[in-house]
PDB file of C-alpha atoms and ligand atoms in Angstrom:
ATOM      1  CA  MET A   1       2.690   1.330 -17.491  1.00 93.00           C
ATOM      2  CA  ASN A   2      -0.521  -0.491 -18.413  1.00 97.00           C
ATOM      3  CA  ILE A   3      -3.512   1.649 -17.581  1.00 98.00           C
ATOM      4  CA  HIS A   4      -6.867  -0.139 -17.245  1.00 98.00           C
ATOM      5  CA  ILE A   5      -9.959   2.010 -16.848  1.00 98.00           C
ATOM      6  CA  TYR A   6     -13.259   0.604 -15.580  1.00 98.00           C
ATOM      7  CA  GLN A   7     -16.770   1.949 -15.330  1.00 97.00           C
ATOM      8  CA  SER A   8     -17.284   1.200 -11.675  1.00 96.00           C
ATOM      9  CA  GLU A   9     -15.195   0.948  -8.532  1.00 97.00           C
ATOM     10  CA  GLN A  10     -16.368  -2.667  -8.157  1.00 98.00           C
ATOM     11  CA  ASP A  11     -14.938  -3.491 -11.577  1.00 98.00           C
ATOM     12  CA  VAL A  12     -11.606  -1.977 -10.496  1.00 98.00           C
ATOM     13  CA  ASP A  13     -11.572  -4.141  -7.348  1.00 98.00           C
ATOM     14  CA  GLN A  14     -12.489  -7.232  -9.300  1.00 98.00           C
ATOM     15  CA  ALA A  15      -9.880  -6.738 -12.019  1.00 98.00           C
ATOM     16  CA  ALA A  16      -7.061  -5.920  -9.587  1.00 98.00           C
ATOM     17  CA  SER A  17      -7.940  -8.901  -7.393  1.00 98.00           C
ATOM     18  CA  GLU A  18      -7.881 -11.219 -10.408  1.00 98.00           C
ATOM     19  CA  VAL A  19      -4.278 -10.231 -11.155  1.00 98.00           C
ATOM     20  CA  VAL A  20      -3.258 -10.917  -7.548  1.00 98.00           C
ATOM     21  CA  ILE A  21      -5.146 -14.226  -7.342  1.00 98.00           C
ATOM     22  CA  GLN A  22      -3.790 -15.489 -10.630  1.00 98.00           C
ATOM     23  CA  SER A  23      -0.235 -14.544  -9.669  1.00 97.00           C
ATOM     24  CA  ILE A  24      -0.495 -16.296  -6.294  1.00 97.00           C
ATOM     25  CA  ASN A  25      -1.970 -19.393  -7.899  1.00 97.00           C
ATOM     26  CA  ASN A  26       0.907 -19.501 -10.360  1.00 96.00           C
ATOM     27  CA  MET A  27       3.436 -19.302  -7.512  1.00 92.00           C
ATOM     28  CA  PRO A  28       1.966 -20.153  -4.099  1.00 79.00           C
ATOM     29  CA  SER A  29       5.173 -19.126  -2.261  1.00 92.00           C
ATOM     30  CA  PHE A  30       4.508 -15.513  -3.014  1.00 96.00           C
ATOM     31  CA  LYS A  31       5.794 -12.198  -1.637  1.00 98.00           C
ATOM     32  CA  LEU A  32       3.016  -9.648  -1.501  1.00 98.00           C
ATOM     33  CA  GLY A  33       3.495  -5.990  -0.606  1.00 98.00           C
ATOM     34  CA  LEU A  34       0.383  -4.573   1.020  1.00 98.00           C
ATOM     35  CA  ALA A  35      -0.993  -1.065   1.372  1.00 98.00           C
ATOM     36  CA  THR A  36      -3.559   0.510   3.656  1.00 98.00           C
ATOM     37  CA  GLY A  37      -6.052   3.255   2.754  1.00 97.00           C
ATOM     38  CA  GLN A  38      -9.447   3.108   1.058  1.00 97.00           C
ATOM     39  CA  SER A  39      -8.141   2.314  -2.431  1.00 98.00           C
ATOM     40  CA  PRO A  40      -7.319  -1.374  -1.875  1.00 98.00           C
ATOM     41  CA  VAL A  41     -10.152  -2.157   0.581  1.00 98.00           C
ATOM     42  CA  GLY A  42     -12.569  -3.384  -2.096  1.00 98.00           C
ATOM     43  CA  MET A  43      -9.842  -5.516  -3.613  1.00 98.00           C
ATOM     44  CA  TYR A  44      -9.076  -7.024  -0.203  1.00 98.00           C
ATOM     45  CA  ALA A  45     -12.779  -7.882   0.074  1.00 98.00           C
ATOM     46  CA  GLN A  46     -12.544  -9.657  -3.282  1.00 98.00           C
ATOM     47  CA  LEU A  47      -9.464 -11.575  -2.114  1.00 98.00           C
ATOM     48  CA  SER A  48     -11.310 -12.597   1.064  1.00 98.00           C
ATOM     49  CA  LYS A  49     -14.297 -13.750  -0.985  1.00 98.00           C
ATOM     50  CA  ALA A  50     -12.070 -15.722  -3.340  1.00 98.00           C
ATOM     51  CA  TYR A  51     -10.414 -17.409  -0.352  1.00 98.00           C
ATOM     52  CA  LYS A  52     -13.817 -18.405   1.069  1.00 98.00           C
ATOM     53  CA  GLU A  53     -14.784 -19.821  -2.306  1.00 98.00           C
ATOM     54  CA  GLY A  54     -11.587 -21.896  -2.376  1.00 98.00           C
ATOM     55  CA  LEU A  55     -10.149 -19.965  -5.327  1.00 98.00           C
ATOM     56  CA  VAL A  56      -6.931 -18.843  -3.593  1.00 98.00           C
ATOM     57  CA  SER A  57      -4.921 -19.589  -0.457  1.00 97.00           C
ATOM     58  CA  PHE A  58      -2.518 -17.314   1.422  1.00 97.00           C
ATOM     59  CA  ASP A  59      -0.983 -20.171   3.379  1.00 97.00           C
ATOM     60  CA  GLN A  60       2.332 -19.859   1.532  1.00 97.00           C
ATOM     61  CA  VAL A  61       2.149 -16.090   0.956  1.00 98.00           C
ATOM     62  CA  THR A  62       4.313 -13.685   2.929  1.00 98.00           C
ATOM     63  CA  SER A  63       3.163 -10.090   3.243  1.00 98.00           C
ATOM     64  CA  TYR A  64       5.082  -6.875   3.784  1.00 98.00           C
ATOM     65  CA  ASN A  65       3.215  -3.686   4.545  1.00 98.00           C
ATOM     66  CA  LEU A  66       4.437  -0.340   3.323  1.00 98.00           C
ATOM     67  CA  ASP A  67       4.158   1.624   6.521  1.00 98.00           C
ATOM     68  CA  GLU A  68       2.980   2.055  10.087  1.00 98.00           C
ATOM     69  CA  TYR A  69       2.301   5.017  12.351  1.00 98.00           C
ATOM     70  CA  VAL A  70       4.916   5.838  14.962  1.00 98.00           C
ATOM     71  CA  GLY A  71       3.513   5.336  18.450  1.00 98.00           C
ATOM     72  CA  LEU A  72       0.681   2.936  17.602  1.00 97.00           C
ATOM     73  CA  ASP A  73       1.292  -0.697  18.478  1.00 95.00           C
ATOM     74  CA  ARG A  74      -0.304  -3.672  16.722  1.00 93.00           C
ATOM     75  CA  GLY A  75      -3.149  -3.770  19.200  1.00 94.00           C
ATOM     76  CA  HIS A  76      -4.091  -0.115  18.695  1.00 96.00           C
ATOM     77  CA  PRO A  77      -7.418   0.098  16.838  1.00 96.00           C
ATOM     78  CA  HIS A  78      -6.036   2.701  14.403  1.00 96.00           C
ATOM     79  CA  SER A  79      -2.728   1.011  13.659  1.00 97.00           C
ATOM     80  CA  PHE A  80      -2.170  -0.195  10.128  1.00 97.00           C
ATOM     81  CA  TYR A  81      -1.819  -3.693  11.542  1.00 97.00           C
ATOM     82  CA  ALA A  82      -5.390  -3.396  12.869  1.00 97.00           C
ATOM     83  CA  PHE A  83      -6.519  -2.032   9.490  1.00 97.00           C
ATOM     84  CA  MET A  84      -4.993  -4.979   7.648  1.00 98.00           C
ATOM     85  CA  ASP A  85      -6.427  -7.409  10.159  1.00 98.00           C
ATOM     86  CA  GLN A  86      -9.899  -5.926   9.755  1.00 98.00           C
ATOM     87  CA  HIS A  87      -9.826  -5.875   5.955  1.00 98.00           C
ATOM     88  CA  LEU A  88      -7.765  -8.934   5.058  1.00 98.00           C
ATOM     89  CA  PHE A  89      -5.772 -10.969   7.560  1.00 98.00           C
ATOM     90  CA  GLN A  90      -8.663 -12.195   9.708  1.00 98.00           C
ATOM     91  CA  HIS A  91     -10.636 -13.265   6.639  1.00 98.00           C
ATOM     92  CA  VAL A  92      -8.000 -15.415   4.970  1.00 98.00           C
ATOM     93  CA  ASP A  93      -5.389 -18.042   5.907  1.00 98.00           C
ATOM     94  CA  PHE A  94      -2.208 -15.963   6.250  1.00 97.00           C
ATOM     95  CA  ARG A  95       0.215 -17.448   8.760  1.00 97.00           C
ATOM     96  CA  GLU A  96       0.896 -15.012  11.581  1.00 96.00           C
ATOM     97  CA  ASN A  97       4.665 -15.417  11.139  1.00 97.00           C
ATOM     98  CA  HIS A  98       4.388 -14.562   7.444  1.00 97.00           C
ATOM     99  CA  ILE A  99       3.068 -11.058   8.144  1.00 98.00           C
ATOM    100  CA  TYR A 100       5.529  -8.184   8.280  1.00 98.00           C
ATOM    101  CA  ILE A 101       4.654  -4.601   9.144  1.00 98.00           C
ATOM    102  CA  PRO A 102       7.152  -2.011  10.412  1.00 98.00           C
ATOM    103  CA  ASN A 103       6.999  -1.661  14.188  1.00 97.00           C
ATOM    104  CA  GLY A 104       6.067   1.953  14.905  1.00 97.00           C
ATOM    105  CA  CYS A 105       6.615   1.356  18.616  1.00 98.00           C
ATOM    106  CA  ALA A 106      10.163   0.031  18.443  1.00 97.00           C
ATOM    107  CA  ASP A 107      12.449   1.430  21.166  1.00 97.00           C
ATOM    108  CA  ASN A 108      14.886   2.523  18.497  1.00 98.00           C
ATOM    109  CA  LEU A 109      13.102   3.512  15.309  1.00 98.00           C
ATOM    110  CA  HIS A 110      16.320   3.926  13.341  1.00 98.00           C
ATOM    111  CA  ASP A 111      17.209   0.316  14.130  1.00 98.00           C
ATOM    112  CA  GLU A 112      13.676  -0.687  13.159  1.00 98.00           C
ATOM    113  CA  CYS A 113      14.106   0.974   9.747  1.00 98.00           C
ATOM    114  CA  LYS A 114      17.382  -0.905   9.285  1.00 98.00           C
ATOM    115  CA  ARG A 115      15.753  -4.156  10.364  1.00 98.00           C
ATOM    116  CA  TYR A 116      12.914  -3.700   7.863  1.00 98.00           C
ATOM    117  CA  ASP A 117      15.339  -2.915   5.040  1.00 98.00           C
ATOM    118  CA  GLN A 118      17.451  -5.948   5.911  1.00 97.00           C
ATOM    119  CA  LEU A 119      14.318  -8.076   5.877  1.00 97.00           C
ATOM    120  CA  LEU A 120      13.312  -6.758   2.446  1.00 97.00           C
ATOM    121  CA  GLU A 121      16.857  -7.211   1.192  1.00 96.00           C
ATOM    122  CA  ARG A 122      17.017 -10.782   2.496  1.00 95.00           C
ATOM    123  CA  GLU A 123      13.646 -11.723   1.027  1.00 92.00           C
ATOM    124  CA  GLY A 124      14.533 -10.376  -2.396  1.00 91.00           C
ATOM    125  CA  GLN A 125      12.110  -8.734  -4.788  1.00 95.00           C
ATOM    126  CA  LEU A 126       8.459  -8.609  -3.814  1.00 98.00           C
ATOM    127  CA  ASP A 127       6.368 -10.322  -6.474  1.00 98.00           C
ATOM    128  CA  ILE A 128       3.593  -7.733  -6.310  1.00 98.00           C
ATOM    129  CA  GLN A 129       3.347  -4.451  -4.457  1.00 98.00           C
ATOM    130  CA  ILE A 130      -0.201  -3.161  -3.990  1.00 98.00           C
ATOM    131  CA  LEU A 131      -0.207   0.628  -4.081  1.00 98.00           C
ATOM    132  CA  GLY A 132      -2.519   3.618  -3.835  1.00 98.00           C
ATOM    133  CA  ILE A 133      -1.621   7.300  -4.035  1.00 98.00           C
ATOM    134  CA  GLY A 134      -2.359  10.135  -1.663  1.00 97.00           C
ATOM    135  CA  LEU A 135      -4.071  13.300  -2.883  1.00 97.00           C
ATOM    136  CA  ASN A 136      -0.723  15.042  -2.408  1.00 96.00           C
ATOM    137  CA  GLY A 137       1.077  12.455  -4.545  1.00 98.00           C
ATOM    138  CA  HIS A 138       2.591  10.386  -1.739  1.00 98.00           C
ATOM    139  CA  ILE A 139       3.130   6.655  -2.199  1.00 98.00           C
ATOM    140  CA  GLY A 140       3.525   4.688   0.984  1.00 97.00           C
ATOM    141  CA  PHE A 141       4.175   7.606   3.300  1.00 97.00           C
ATOM    142  CA  ASN A 142       6.842   9.085   1.040  1.00 98.00           C
ATOM    143  CA  GLU A 143       5.622  12.651   1.262  1.00 96.00           C
ATOM    144  CA  PRO A 144       6.277  15.308  -1.403  1.00 97.00           C
ATOM    145  CA  GLY A 145       9.447  17.277  -0.734  1.00 95.00           C
ATOM    146  CA  GLU A 146      12.810  18.294  -2.102  1.00 93.00           C
ATOM    147  CA  THR A 147      14.262  14.830  -1.667  1.00 95.00           C
ATOM    148  CA  LEU A 148      13.061  11.253  -1.384  1.00 97.00           C
ATOM    149  CA  HIS A 149      14.550   8.298   0.510  1.00 97.00           C
ATOM    150  CA  ALA A 150      15.359   4.989  -1.116  1.00 97.00           C
ATOM    151  CA  GLY A 151      15.042   2.852   2.008  1.00 98.00           C
ATOM    152  CA  THR A 152      12.806   2.572   5.042  1.00 98.00           C
ATOM    153  CA  HIS A 153      12.798   5.743   7.078  1.00 98.00           C
ATOM    154  CA  ILE A 154      10.925   7.796   9.620  1.00 98.00           C
ATOM    155  CA  VAL A 155       8.761  10.449   8.060  1.00 97.00           C
ATOM    156  CA  GLU A 156       7.105  13.553   9.440  1.00 96.00           C
ATOM    157  CA  LEU A 157       3.548  13.380   8.123  1.00 95.00           C
ATOM    158  CA  SER A 158       2.340  16.474   6.327  1.00 93.00           C
ATOM    159  CA  GLU A 159      -0.611  18.350   7.758  1.00 95.00           C
ATOM    160  CA  HIS A 160      -2.490  17.471   4.575  1.00 93.00           C
ATOM    161  CA  THR A 161      -1.946  13.742   5.077  1.00 95.00           C
ATOM    162  CA  ARG A 162      -2.900  13.970   8.753  1.00 97.00           C
ATOM    163  CA  LYS A 163      -6.099  15.819   7.833  1.00 96.00           C
ATOM    164  CA  VAL A 164      -7.037  13.228   5.207  1.00 95.00           C
ATOM    165  CA  ASN A 165      -6.281  10.367   7.607  1.00 95.00           C
ATOM    166  CA  SER A 166      -8.177  11.982  10.467  1.00 96.00           C
ATOM    167  CA  GLN A 167     -11.237  10.217   8.964  1.00 94.00           C
ATOM    168  CA  TYR A 168      -9.974   7.098  10.777  1.00 94.00           C
ATOM    169  CA  PHE A 169      -9.390   8.806  14.145  1.00 96.00           C
ATOM    170  CA  PRO A 170     -11.732  10.403  16.664  1.00 95.00           C
ATOM    171  CA  SER A 171      -9.981  13.759  16.118  1.00 96.00           C
ATOM    172  CA  PHE A 172      -7.222  15.367  14.036  1.00 97.00           C
ATOM    173  CA  GLU A 173      -5.071  15.764  17.159  1.00 97.00           C
ATOM    174  CA  GLN A 174      -5.011  12.006  17.602  1.00 96.00           C
ATOM    175  CA  VAL A 175      -3.514  11.349  14.160  1.00 97.00           C
ATOM    176  CA  PRO A 176       0.150  10.484  14.735  1.00 98.00           C
ATOM    177  CA  THR A 177       2.648  13.031  13.442  1.00 98.00           C
ATOM    178  CA  LYS A 178       5.183  10.468  12.269  1.00 98.00           C
ATOM    179  CA  ALA A 179       5.314   7.144  10.502  1.00 98.00           C
ATOM    180  CA  VAL A 180       7.809   4.512   9.421  1.00 98.00           C
ATOM    181  CA  THR A 181       7.600   3.914   5.688  1.00 98.00           C
ATOM    182  CA  MET A 182       9.308   1.856   3.045  1.00 98.00           C
ATOM    183  CA  GLY A 183      11.266   4.150   0.744  1.00 98.00           C
ATOM    184  CA  ILE A 184      10.721   4.814  -2.934  1.00 98.00           C
ATOM    185  CA  GLY A 185      13.652   2.537  -3.804  1.00 97.00           C
ATOM    186  CA  SER A 186      12.055  -0.436  -2.040  1.00 97.00           C
ATOM    187  CA  ILE A 187       8.684   0.227  -3.679  1.00 98.00           C
ATOM    188  CA  LEU A 188      10.240   0.415  -7.128  1.00 98.00           C
ATOM    189  CA  LYS A 189      12.128  -2.855  -6.557  1.00 97.00           C
ATOM    190  CA  ALA A 190       8.918  -4.922  -6.666  1.00 98.00           C
ATOM    191  CA  LYS A 191       8.593  -7.124  -9.761  1.00 98.00           C
ATOM    192  CA  LYS A 192       5.117  -5.790 -10.401  1.00 98.00           C
ATOM    193  CA  ILE A 193       3.109  -2.909  -8.959  1.00 98.00           C
ATOM    194  CA  VAL A 194      -0.671  -3.187  -8.808  1.00 98.00           C
ATOM    195  CA  PHE A 195      -1.799   0.405  -8.503  1.00 98.00           C
ATOM    196  CA  ILE A 196      -5.389   1.290  -7.594  1.00 98.00           C
ATOM    197  CA  ALA A 197      -7.145   4.665  -7.526  1.00 98.00           C
ATOM    198  CA  LYS A 198     -10.803   5.609  -7.574  1.00 98.00           C
ATOM    199  CA  GLY A 199     -12.926   8.706  -7.469  1.00 98.00           C
ATOM    200  CA  GLU A 200     -12.829  12.124  -9.101  1.00 98.00           C
ATOM    201  CA  GLN A 201     -10.809  13.620  -6.255  1.00 98.00           C
ATOM    202  CA  LYS A 202      -7.847  11.516  -7.425  1.00 98.00           C
ATOM    203  CA  SER A 203      -8.023  12.678 -11.065  1.00 98.00           C
ATOM    204  CA  GLU A 204      -5.590  15.618 -10.662  1.00 98.00           C
ATOM    205  CA  VAL A 205      -2.934  13.602  -8.879  1.00 98.00           C
ATOM    206  CA  ILE A 206      -3.302  10.718 -11.347  1.00 98.00           C
ATOM    207  CA  LYS A 207      -2.686  13.125 -14.221  1.00 98.00           C
ATOM    208  CA  LYS A 208       0.296  14.651 -12.440  1.00 98.00           C
ATOM    209  CA  ALA A 209       1.832  11.316 -11.441  1.00 98.00           C
ATOM    210  CA  PHE A 210       1.424   9.550 -14.772  1.00 98.00           C
ATOM    211  CA  THR A 211       1.798  12.326 -17.315  1.00 97.00           C
ATOM    212  CA  GLY A 212       3.792  15.011 -15.513  1.00 97.00           C
ATOM    213  CA  PRO A 213       7.536  15.305 -14.970  1.00 98.00           C
ATOM    214  CA  ILE A 214       9.219  12.882 -12.562  1.00 98.00           C
ATOM    215  CA  ASN A 215       9.655  15.010  -9.506  1.00 96.00           C
ATOM    216  CA  PRO A 216       9.950  14.421  -5.728  1.00 98.00           C
ATOM    217  CA  LEU A 217       7.170  16.971  -5.316  1.00 97.00           C
ATOM    218  CA  CYS A 218       4.947  14.192  -6.687  1.00 98.00           C
ATOM    219  CA  PRO A 219       6.477  10.939  -5.384  1.00 98.00           C
ATOM    220  CA  GLY A 220       3.968   8.901  -7.404  1.00 98.00           C
ATOM    221  CA  SER A 221       5.561  10.233 -10.598  1.00 98.00           C
ATOM    222  CA  PHE A 222       8.521   7.892  -9.927  1.00 98.00           C
ATOM    223  CA  LEU A 223       6.241   5.020 -10.911  1.00 98.00           C
ATOM    224  CA  GLN A 224       6.860   6.115 -14.502  1.00 98.00           C
ATOM    225  CA  LEU A 225      10.335   4.600 -14.087  1.00 97.00           C
ATOM    226  CA  HIS A 226       9.042   1.141 -13.182  1.00 98.00           C
ATOM    227  CA  PRO A 227       8.880  -1.400 -16.015  1.00 98.00           C
ATOM    228  CA  ASN A 228       5.813  -3.302 -14.798  1.00 98.00           C
ATOM    229  CA  VAL A 229       3.010  -1.208 -13.331  1.00 98.00           C
ATOM    230  CA  GLU A 230      -0.598  -2.328 -13.781  1.00 98.00           C
ATOM    231  CA  VAL A 231      -2.821   0.674 -13.100  1.00 98.00           C
ATOM    232  CA  PHE A 232      -6.470   0.083 -12.195  1.00 98.00           C
ATOM    233  CA  LEU A 233      -8.628   3.200 -12.333  1.00 98.00           C
ATOM    234  CA  ASP A 234     -12.307   3.969 -12.455  1.00 98.00           C
ATOM    235  CA  GLU A 235     -13.573   6.464 -15.017  1.00 98.00           C
ATOM    236  CA  ASP A 236     -13.716   9.274 -12.460  1.00 98.00           C
ATOM    237  CA  SER A 237     -10.094   9.022 -11.362  1.00 98.00           C
ATOM    238  CA  ALA A 238      -8.996   8.612 -15.003  1.00 98.00           C
ATOM    239  CA  LYS A 239     -10.975  11.536 -16.385  1.00 98.00           C
ATOM    240  CA  LEU A 240      -7.995  13.881 -16.896  1.00 98.00           C
ATOM    241  CA  LEU A 241      -5.783  11.335 -18.649  1.00 96.00           C
TER     242      LEU A 241
HETATM  243  P1  PGA B 301      -6.490   6.198   0.013  1.00 67.32           P
HETATM  244  O1  PGA B 301      -5.020   6.568   0.472  1.00 67.32           O
HETATM  245  O2  PGA B 301      -6.376   4.857  -0.639  1.00 67.32           O
HETATM  246  O3  PGA B 301      -7.260   6.142   1.300  1.00 67.32           O
HETATM  247  O4  PGA B 301      -6.942   7.260  -0.904  1.00 67.32           O
HETATM  248  C1  PGA B 301      -3.983   6.365  -0.414  1.00 67.32           C
HETATM  249  C2  PGA B 301      -2.700   6.827   0.211  1.00 67.32           C
HETATM  250  O5  PGA B 301      -2.733   7.718   1.073  1.00 67.32           O
HETATM  251  O6  PGA B 301      -1.643   6.301  -0.181  1.00 67.32           O
END
């Protein structure tokens, strides 16, 4: 695990985006795992800027998002598809048929999980998985608990996660109670993980995930098992390391 600590959040975004841009430029036919949440937003802005400046193209990149809310279709303003569209897709040259996000509105969600796993299996290892961490230690929507799932599955969102994510919804009640998420096994299969966290409120969970025991009560701690994690932190989130 390579931990890089920067003075400002902007420096974190810049440094993480440089790794992604350089990797794509070295191998245009690239498989990129994407994450939602505030952590990668600044990096997505940097990627969009780099595209506009002609420094990178996503024309041959295929993307795979970690998760999606159950019950929100692509057109829903609070779906993760809409989030990705707002922060990245509409600003760059991704091909529509190269974008994969679990379908949280599939008639049969179990079949949808299988379909997503088969897709990931068929495509082989993702070249980079972008990742943040929840305050409760979740990665993707793999919530803390007694057990973790390797593959894509339906998850009951914790009240904590729903409260945190209510910032994106008009009210807490409107935050979906379930999501479809890639499992820990799929996340750990990526060749490289580009992990981003910022802000003092993340300092406890960063300490727990990176220096504590590997434990399903902190799903992020499983990142300690991955051979190639680049961690981008600002000084606030890194202050307990
Ligand atoms: P955040 O969310 O980037 O908005 O903090 C991270 C997560 O919940 O995985």
